PDB file of C-alpha atoms in Angstrom:
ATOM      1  CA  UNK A 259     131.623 121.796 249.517  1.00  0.00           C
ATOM      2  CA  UNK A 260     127.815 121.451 249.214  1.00  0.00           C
ATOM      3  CA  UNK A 261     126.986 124.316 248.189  1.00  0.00           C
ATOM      4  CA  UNK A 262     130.535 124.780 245.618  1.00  0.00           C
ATOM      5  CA  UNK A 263     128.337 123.398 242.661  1.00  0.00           C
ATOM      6  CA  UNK A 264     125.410 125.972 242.334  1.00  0.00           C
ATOM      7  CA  UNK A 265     127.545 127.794 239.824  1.00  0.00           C
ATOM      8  CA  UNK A 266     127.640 124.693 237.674  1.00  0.00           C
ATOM      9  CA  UNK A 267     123.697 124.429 238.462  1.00  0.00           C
ATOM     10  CA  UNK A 268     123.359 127.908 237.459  1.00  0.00           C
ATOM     11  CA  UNK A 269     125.106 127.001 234.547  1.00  0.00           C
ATOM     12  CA  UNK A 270     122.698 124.415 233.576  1.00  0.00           C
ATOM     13  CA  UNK A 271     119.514 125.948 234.366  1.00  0.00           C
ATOM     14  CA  UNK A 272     120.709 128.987 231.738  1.00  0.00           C
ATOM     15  CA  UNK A 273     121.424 126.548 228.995  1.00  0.00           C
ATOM     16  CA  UNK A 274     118.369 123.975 229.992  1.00  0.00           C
ATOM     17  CA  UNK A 275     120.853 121.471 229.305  1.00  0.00           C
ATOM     18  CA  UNK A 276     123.184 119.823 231.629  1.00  0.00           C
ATOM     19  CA  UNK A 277     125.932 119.254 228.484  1.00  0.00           C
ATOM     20  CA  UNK A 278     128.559 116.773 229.575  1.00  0.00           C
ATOM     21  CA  UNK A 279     128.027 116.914 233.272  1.00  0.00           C
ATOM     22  CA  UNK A 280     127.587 113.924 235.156  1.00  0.00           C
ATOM     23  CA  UNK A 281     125.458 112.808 238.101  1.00  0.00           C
ATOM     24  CA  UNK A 282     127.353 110.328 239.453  1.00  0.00           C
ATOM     25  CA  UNK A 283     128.809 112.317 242.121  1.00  0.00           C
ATOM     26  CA  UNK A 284     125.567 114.057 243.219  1.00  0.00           C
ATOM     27  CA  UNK A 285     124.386 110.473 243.736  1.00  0.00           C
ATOM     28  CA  UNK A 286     127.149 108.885 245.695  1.00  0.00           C
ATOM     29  CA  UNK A 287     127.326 112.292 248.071  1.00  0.00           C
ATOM     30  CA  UNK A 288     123.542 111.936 248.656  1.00  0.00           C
ATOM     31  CA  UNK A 289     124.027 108.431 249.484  1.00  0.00           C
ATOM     32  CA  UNK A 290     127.469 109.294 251.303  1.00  0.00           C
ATOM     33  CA  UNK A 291     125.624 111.975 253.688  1.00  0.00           C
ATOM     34  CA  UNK A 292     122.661 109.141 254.009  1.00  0.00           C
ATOM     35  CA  UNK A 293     125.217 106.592 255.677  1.00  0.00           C
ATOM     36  CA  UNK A 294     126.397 109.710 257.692  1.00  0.00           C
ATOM     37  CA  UNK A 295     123.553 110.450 258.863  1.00  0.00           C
ATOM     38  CA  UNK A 296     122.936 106.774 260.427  1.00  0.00           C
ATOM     39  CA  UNK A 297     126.369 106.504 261.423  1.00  0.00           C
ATOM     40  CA  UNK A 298     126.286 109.628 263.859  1.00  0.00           C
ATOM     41  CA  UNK A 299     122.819 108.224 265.468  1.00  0.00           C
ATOM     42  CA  UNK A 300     124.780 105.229 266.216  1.00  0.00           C
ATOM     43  CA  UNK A 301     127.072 106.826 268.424  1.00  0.00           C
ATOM     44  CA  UNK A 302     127.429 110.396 270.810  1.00  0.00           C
ATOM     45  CA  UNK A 303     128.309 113.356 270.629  1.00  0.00           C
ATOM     46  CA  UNK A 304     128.589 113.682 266.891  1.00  0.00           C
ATOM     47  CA  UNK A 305     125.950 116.701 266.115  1.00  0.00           C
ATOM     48  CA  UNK A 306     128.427 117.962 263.367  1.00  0.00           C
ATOM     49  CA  UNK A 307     127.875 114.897 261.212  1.00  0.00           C
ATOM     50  CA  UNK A 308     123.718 114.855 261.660  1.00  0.00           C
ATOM     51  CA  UNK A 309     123.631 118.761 260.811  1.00  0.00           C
ATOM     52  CA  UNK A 310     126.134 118.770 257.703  1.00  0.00           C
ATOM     53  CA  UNK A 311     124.920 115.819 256.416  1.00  0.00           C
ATOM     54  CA  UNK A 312     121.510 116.931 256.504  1.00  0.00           C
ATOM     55  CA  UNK A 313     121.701 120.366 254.850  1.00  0.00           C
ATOM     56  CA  UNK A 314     124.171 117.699 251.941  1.00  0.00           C
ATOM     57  CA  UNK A 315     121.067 115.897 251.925  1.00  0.00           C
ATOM     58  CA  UNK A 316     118.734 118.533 251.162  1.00  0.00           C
ATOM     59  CA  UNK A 317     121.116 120.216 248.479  1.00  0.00           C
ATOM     60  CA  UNK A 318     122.476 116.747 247.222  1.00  0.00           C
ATOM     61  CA  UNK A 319     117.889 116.482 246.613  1.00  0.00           C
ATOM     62  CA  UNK A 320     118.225 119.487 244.775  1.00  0.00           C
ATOM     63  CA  UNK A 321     120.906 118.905 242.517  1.00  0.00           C
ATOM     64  CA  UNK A 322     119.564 115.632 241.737  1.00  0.00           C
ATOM     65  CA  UNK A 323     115.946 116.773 240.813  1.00  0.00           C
ATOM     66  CA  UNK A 324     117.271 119.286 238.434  1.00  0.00           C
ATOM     67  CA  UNK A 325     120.070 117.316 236.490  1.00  0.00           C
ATOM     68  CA  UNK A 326     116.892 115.044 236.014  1.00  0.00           C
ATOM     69  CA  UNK A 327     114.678 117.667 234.500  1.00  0.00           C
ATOM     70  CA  UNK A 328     117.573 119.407 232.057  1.00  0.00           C
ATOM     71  CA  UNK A 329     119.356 115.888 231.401  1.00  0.00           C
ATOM     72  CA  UNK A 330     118.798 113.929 228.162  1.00  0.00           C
ATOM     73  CA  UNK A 331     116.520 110.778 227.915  1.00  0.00           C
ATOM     74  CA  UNK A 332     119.578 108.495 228.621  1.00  0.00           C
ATOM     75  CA  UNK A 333     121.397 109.758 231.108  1.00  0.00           C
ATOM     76  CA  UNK A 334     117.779 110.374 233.330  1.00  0.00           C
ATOM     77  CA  UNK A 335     117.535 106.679 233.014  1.00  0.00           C
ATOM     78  CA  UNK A 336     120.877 105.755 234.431  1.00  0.00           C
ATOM     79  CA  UNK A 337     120.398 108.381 236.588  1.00  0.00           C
ATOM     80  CA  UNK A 338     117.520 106.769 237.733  1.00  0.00           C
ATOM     81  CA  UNK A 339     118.942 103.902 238.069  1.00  0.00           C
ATOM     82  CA  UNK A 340     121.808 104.899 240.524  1.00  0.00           C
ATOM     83  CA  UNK A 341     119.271 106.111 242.874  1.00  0.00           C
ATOM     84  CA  UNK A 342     117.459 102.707 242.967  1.00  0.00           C
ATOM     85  CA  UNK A 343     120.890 100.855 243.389  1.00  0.00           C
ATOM     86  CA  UNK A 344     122.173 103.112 246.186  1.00  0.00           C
ATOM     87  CA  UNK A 345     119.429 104.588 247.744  1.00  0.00           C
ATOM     88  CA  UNK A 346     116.450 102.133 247.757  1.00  0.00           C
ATOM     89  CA  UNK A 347     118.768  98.793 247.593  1.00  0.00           C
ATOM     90  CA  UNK A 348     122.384  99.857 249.622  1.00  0.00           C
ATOM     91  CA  UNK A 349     121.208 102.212 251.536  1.00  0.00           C
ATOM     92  CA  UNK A 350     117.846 100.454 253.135  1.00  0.00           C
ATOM     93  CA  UNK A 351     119.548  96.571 252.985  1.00  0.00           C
ATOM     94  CA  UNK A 352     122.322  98.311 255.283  1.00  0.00           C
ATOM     95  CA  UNK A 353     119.977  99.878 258.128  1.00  0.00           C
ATOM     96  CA  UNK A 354     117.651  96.769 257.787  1.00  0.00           C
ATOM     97  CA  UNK A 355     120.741  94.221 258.136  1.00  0.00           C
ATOM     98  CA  UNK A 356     123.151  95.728 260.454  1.00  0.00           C
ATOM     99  CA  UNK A 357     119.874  96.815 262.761  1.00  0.00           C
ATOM    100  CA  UNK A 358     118.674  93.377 262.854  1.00  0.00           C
ATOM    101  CA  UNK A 359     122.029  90.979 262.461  1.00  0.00           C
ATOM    102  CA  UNK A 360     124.527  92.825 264.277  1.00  0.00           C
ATOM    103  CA  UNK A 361     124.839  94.465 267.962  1.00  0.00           C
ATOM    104  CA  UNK A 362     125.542  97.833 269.146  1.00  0.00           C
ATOM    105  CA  UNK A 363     129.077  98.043 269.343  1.00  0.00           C
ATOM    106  CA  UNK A 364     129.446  95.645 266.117  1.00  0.00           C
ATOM    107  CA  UNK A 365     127.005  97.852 264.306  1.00  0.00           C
ATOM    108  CA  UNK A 366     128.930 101.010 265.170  1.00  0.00           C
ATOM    109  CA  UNK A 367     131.835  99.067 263.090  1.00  0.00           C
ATOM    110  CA  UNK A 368     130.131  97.803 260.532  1.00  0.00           C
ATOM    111  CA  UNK A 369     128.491 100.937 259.391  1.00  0.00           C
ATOM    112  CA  UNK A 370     131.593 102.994 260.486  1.00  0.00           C
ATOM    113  CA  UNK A 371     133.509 100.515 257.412  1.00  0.00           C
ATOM    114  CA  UNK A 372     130.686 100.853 255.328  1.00  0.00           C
ATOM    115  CA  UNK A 373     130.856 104.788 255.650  1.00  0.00           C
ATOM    116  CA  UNK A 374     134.491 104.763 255.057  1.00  0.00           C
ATOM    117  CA  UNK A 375     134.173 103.101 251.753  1.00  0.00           C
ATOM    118  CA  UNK A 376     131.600 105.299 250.468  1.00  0.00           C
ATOM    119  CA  UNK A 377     133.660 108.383 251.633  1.00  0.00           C
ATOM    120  CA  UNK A 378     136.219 107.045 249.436  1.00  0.00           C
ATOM    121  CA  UNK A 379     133.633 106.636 246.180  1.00  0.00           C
ATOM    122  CA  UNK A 380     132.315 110.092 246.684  1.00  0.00           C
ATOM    123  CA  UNK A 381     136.061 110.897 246.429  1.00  0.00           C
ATOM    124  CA  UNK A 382     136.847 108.791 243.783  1.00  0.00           C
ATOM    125  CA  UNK A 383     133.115 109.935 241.643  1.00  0.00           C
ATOM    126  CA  UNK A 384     135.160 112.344 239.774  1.00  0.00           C
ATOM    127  CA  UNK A 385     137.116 110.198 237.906  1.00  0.00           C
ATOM    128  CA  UNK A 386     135.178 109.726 235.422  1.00  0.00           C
ATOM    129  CA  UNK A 387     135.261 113.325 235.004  1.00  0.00           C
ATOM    130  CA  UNK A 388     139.444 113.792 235.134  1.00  0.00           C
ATOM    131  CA  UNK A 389     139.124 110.917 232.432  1.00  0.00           C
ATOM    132  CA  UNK A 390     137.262 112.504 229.998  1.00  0.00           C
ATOM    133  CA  UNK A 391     138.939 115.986 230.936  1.00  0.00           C
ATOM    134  CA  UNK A 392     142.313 114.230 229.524  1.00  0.00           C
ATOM    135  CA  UNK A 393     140.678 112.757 226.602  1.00  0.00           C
ATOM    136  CA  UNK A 394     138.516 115.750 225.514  1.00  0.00           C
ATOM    137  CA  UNK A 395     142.095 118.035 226.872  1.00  0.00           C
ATOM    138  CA  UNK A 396     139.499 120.555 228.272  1.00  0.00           C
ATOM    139  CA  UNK A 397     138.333 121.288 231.820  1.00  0.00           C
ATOM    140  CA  UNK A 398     135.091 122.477 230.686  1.00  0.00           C
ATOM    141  CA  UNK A 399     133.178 120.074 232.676  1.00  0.00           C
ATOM    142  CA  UNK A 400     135.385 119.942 235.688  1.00  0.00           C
ATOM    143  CA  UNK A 401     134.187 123.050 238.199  1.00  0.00           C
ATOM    144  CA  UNK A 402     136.729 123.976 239.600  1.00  0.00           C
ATOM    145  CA  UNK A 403     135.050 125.743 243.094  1.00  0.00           C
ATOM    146  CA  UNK A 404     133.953 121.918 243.942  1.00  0.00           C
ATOM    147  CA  UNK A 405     137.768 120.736 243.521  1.00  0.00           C
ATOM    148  CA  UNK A 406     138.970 123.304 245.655  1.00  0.00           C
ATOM    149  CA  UNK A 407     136.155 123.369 248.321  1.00  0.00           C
ATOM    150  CA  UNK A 408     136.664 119.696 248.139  1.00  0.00           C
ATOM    151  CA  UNK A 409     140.179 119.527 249.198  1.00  0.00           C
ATOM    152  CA  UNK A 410     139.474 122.171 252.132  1.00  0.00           C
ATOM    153  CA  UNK A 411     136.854 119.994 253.494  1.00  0.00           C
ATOM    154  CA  UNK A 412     139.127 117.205 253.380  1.00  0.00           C
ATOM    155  CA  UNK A 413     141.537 118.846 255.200  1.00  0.00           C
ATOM    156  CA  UNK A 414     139.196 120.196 258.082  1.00  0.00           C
ATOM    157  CA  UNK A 415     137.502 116.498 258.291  1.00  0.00           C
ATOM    158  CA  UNK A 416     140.475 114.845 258.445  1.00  0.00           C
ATOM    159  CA  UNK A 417     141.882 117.050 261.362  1.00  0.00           C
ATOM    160  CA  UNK A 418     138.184 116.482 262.870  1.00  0.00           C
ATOM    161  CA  UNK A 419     138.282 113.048 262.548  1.00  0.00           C
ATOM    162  CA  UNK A 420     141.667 112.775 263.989  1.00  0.00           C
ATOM    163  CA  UNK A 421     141.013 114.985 267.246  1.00  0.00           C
ATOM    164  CA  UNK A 422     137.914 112.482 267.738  1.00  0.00           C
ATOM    165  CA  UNK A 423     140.433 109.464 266.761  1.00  0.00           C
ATOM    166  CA  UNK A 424     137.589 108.253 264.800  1.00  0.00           C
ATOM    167  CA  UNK A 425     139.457 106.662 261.931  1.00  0.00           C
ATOM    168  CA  UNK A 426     136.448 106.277 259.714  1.00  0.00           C
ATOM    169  CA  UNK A 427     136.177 109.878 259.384  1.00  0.00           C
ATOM    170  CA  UNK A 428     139.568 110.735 259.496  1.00  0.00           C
ATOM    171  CA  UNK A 429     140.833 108.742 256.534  1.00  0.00           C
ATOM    172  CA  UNK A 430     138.945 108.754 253.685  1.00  0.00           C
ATOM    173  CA  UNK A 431     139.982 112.159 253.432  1.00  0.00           C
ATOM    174  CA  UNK A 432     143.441 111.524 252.734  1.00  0.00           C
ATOM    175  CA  UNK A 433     142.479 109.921 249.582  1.00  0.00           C
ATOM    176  CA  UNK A 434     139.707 113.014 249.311  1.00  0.00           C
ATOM    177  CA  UNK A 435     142.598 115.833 249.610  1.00  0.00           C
ATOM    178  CA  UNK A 436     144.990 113.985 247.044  1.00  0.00           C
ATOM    179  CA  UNK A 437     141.658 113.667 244.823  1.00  0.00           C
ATOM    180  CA  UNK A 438     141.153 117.360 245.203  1.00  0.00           C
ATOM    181  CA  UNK A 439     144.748 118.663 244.584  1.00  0.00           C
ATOM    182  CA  UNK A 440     144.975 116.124 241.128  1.00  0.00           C
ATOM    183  CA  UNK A 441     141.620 118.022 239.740  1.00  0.00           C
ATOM    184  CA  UNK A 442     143.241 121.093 241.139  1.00  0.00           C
ATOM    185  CA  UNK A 443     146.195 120.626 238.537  1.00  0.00           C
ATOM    186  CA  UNK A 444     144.480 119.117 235.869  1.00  0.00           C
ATOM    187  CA  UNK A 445     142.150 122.528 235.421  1.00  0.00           C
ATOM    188  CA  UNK A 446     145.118 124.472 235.624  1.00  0.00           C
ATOM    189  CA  UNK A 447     146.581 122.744 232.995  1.00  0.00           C
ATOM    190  CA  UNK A 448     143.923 121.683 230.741  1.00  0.00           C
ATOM    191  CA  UNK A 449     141.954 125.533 231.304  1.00  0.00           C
ATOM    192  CA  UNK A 450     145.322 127.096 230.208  1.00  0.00           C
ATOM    193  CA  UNK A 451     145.177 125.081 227.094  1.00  0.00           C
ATOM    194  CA  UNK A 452     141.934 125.769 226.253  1.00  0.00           C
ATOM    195  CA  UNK A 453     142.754 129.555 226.394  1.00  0.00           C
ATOM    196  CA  UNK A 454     145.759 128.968 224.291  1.00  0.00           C
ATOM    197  CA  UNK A 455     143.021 127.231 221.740  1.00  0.00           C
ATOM    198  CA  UNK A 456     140.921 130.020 221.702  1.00  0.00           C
ATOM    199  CA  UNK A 457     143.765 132.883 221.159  1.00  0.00           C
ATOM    200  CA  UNK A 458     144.529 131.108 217.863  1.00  0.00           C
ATOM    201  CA  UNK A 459     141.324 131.027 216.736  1.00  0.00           C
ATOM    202  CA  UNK A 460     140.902 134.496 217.329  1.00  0.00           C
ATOM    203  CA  UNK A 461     144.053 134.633 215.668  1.00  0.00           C
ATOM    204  CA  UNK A 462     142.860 132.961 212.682  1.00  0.00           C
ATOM    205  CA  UNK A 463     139.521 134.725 212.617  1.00  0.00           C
ATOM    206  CA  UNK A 464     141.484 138.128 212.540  1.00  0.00           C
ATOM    207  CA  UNK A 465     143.728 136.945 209.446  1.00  0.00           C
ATOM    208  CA  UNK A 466     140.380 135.401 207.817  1.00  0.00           C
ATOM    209  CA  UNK A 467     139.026 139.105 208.263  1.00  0.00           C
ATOM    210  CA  UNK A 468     141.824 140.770 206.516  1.00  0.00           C
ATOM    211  CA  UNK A 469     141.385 138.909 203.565  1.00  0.00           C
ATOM    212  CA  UNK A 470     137.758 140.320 203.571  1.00  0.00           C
ATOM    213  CA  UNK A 471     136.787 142.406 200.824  1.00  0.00           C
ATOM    214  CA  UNK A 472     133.389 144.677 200.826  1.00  0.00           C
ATOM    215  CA  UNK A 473     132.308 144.966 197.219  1.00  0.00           C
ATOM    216  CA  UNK A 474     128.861 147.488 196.496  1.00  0.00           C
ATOM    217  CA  UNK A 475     126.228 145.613 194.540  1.00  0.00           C
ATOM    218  CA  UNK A 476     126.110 148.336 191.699  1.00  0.00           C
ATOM    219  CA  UNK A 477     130.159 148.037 191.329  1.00  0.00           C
ATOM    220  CA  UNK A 478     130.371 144.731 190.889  1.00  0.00           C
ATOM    221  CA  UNK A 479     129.901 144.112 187.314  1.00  0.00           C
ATOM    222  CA  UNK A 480     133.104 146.377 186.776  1.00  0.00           C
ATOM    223  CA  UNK A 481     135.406 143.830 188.646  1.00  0.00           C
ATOM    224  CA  UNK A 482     133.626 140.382 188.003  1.00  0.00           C
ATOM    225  CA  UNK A 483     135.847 139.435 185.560  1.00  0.00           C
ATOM    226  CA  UNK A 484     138.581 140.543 186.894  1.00  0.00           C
ATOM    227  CA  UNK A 485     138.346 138.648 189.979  1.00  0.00           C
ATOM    228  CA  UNK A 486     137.368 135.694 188.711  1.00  0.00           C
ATOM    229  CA  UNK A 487     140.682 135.711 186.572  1.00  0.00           C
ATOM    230  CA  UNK A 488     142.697 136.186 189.404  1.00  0.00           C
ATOM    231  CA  UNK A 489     140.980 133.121 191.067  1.00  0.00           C
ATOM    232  CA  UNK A 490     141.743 130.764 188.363  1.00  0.00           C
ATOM    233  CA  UNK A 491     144.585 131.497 188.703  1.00  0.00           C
ATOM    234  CA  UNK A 492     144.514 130.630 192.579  1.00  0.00           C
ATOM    235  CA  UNK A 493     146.183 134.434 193.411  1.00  0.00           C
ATOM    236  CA  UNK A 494     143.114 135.847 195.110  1.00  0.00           C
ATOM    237  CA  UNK A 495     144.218 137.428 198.227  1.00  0.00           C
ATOM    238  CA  UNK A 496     140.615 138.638 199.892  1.00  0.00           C
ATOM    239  CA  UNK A 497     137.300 137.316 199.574  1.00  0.00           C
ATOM    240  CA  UNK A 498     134.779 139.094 197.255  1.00  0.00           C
ATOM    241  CA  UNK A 499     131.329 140.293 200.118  1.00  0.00           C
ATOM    242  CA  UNK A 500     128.734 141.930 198.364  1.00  0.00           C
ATOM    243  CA  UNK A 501     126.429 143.995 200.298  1.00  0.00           C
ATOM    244  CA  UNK A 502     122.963 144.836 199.043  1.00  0.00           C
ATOM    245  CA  UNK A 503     120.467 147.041 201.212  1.00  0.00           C
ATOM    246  CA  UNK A 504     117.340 145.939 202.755  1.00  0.00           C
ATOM    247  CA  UNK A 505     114.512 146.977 205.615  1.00  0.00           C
ATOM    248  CA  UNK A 506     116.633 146.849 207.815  1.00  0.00           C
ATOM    249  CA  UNK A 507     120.010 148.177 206.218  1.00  0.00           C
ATOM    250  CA  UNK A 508     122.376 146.587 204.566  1.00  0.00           C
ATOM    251  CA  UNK A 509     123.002 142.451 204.154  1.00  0.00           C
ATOM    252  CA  UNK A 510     126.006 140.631 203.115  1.00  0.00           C
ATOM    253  CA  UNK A 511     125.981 137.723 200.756  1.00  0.00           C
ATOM    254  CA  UNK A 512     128.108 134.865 201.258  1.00  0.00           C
ATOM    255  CA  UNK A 513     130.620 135.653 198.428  1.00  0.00           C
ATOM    256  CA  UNK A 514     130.484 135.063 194.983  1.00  0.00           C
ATOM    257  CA  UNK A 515     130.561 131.622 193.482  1.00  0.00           C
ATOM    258  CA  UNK A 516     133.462 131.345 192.507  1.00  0.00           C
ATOM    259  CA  UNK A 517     136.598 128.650 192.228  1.00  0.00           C
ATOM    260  CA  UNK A 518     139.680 129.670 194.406  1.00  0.00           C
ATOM    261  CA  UNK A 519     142.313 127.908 195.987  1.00  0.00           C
ATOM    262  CA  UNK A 520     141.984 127.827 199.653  1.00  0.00           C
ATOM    263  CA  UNK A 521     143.321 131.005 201.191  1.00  0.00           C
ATOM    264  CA  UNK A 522     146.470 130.633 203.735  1.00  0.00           C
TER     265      UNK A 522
END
């Protein structure tokens, strides 16, 4: 699930733009595999979460550091912001208070809770992104290898969590496979739709193309008149391109200036 957005990243390192992607869920999994992290030192045998966590903190670093560099001026600034709230503020108030104000068994608790709710946010992140998906009606922005890795890892942590009958793992990722099956559906609908969109503009282009006429500069005097009596009359059927050679071959002109009605 980590590693399911490097396409994405990819993406936005080509384009040295990061578009309509968000970084709200890069910041609550950093944060997420931060409270992890803490959580397994609190208690034994729980090597899995210290090791996962720590290669999600490493990538989550990554991620992070270059939506900051490609981002616009804005959204580094809230950006920027989330990382103070969560990771200087939440996530150094928590170890300070529950290693000072609460006792061993109580702390396990306490930051067990406070793990589970953060589980759920890094679940719940997306939303945002499924919300502007069926506004915009286009999964463009929704990558669809971190839905589906997403809803695999919530089914292999939930079974972990259960075997261990450590709740806090074990049920966040309820909410995380349900999360992962809705963004699932969503692409499949919404990416279907936006190939339907694009076969009718090609559809469209095509037609435009037929109604394309190729006129030779030295000819064109011979049918000026004649076409721009047919447009007055709003029966021209293609549109008048005059090519005229140059360095490097031929060029087309826009068209001629003339008044037509518009061409269905």
């Amino acid at each position: 699930m980590f590693l399911a957005p490097v396409p994405t990243f990819y993406q936005i390192y080509k384009k040295k733009s990061t578009e309509g992607f968000q970084s709200i869920p890069y910041v609550i999994a950093l944060f997420s595999a931060m409270l992890w992290i803490y959580y397994a030192f609190l208690k034994p045998k729980t090597t899995f979460l210290i090791t996962i966590n720590s290669f999600g903190c490493f990538i989550e670093t990554i991620y992070i550091c270059l939506f900051l560099f490609y981002t616009t001026k804005k959204a580094r600034v809230e950006t920027v912001k989330l990382l103070v709230l969560l990771l200087a503020c939440g996530f150094g108030l928590n170890v300070l208070l529950t290693h000072f104000l609460a006792k061993d068994s109580t702390r396990v608790r306490i930051v067990g809770w406070i793990c589970l709710v953060f589980a759920l946010l890094v679940f719940v992140a997306p939303l945002r992104i499924v919300i502007q998906v069926i506004r915009t009606k286009s999964a463009e922005y929704m990558p669809l290898p971190l839905s589906a890795f997403l809803t695999l890892n919530a089914v292999a942590w939930f079974f972990y969590g259960l075997l261990l009958k450590d709740f806090n793992i074990a049920i966040p990722n309820v909410l995380g496979f349900v999360f992962g099956v809705l963004q699932m559906v969503l692409y499949k609908i919404y990416s279907k739709s936006e190939k339907d969109n694009d076969l009718e503009k090609q559809r469209k282009v095509s037609q435009l193309a037929d109604q394309i006429i190729i006129v030779e500069e030295n000819k064109l005097s011979d049918i000026t008149e004649q076409i721009i009596d047919i447009a007055k009359l709003g029966q021209l059927e293609k549109i008048p391109v005059v090519l005229r050679a140059n360095n490097d071959g031929l060029e087309a002109d826009k068209g001629l200036n003339v008044q037509m009605e518009p061409i269905k």
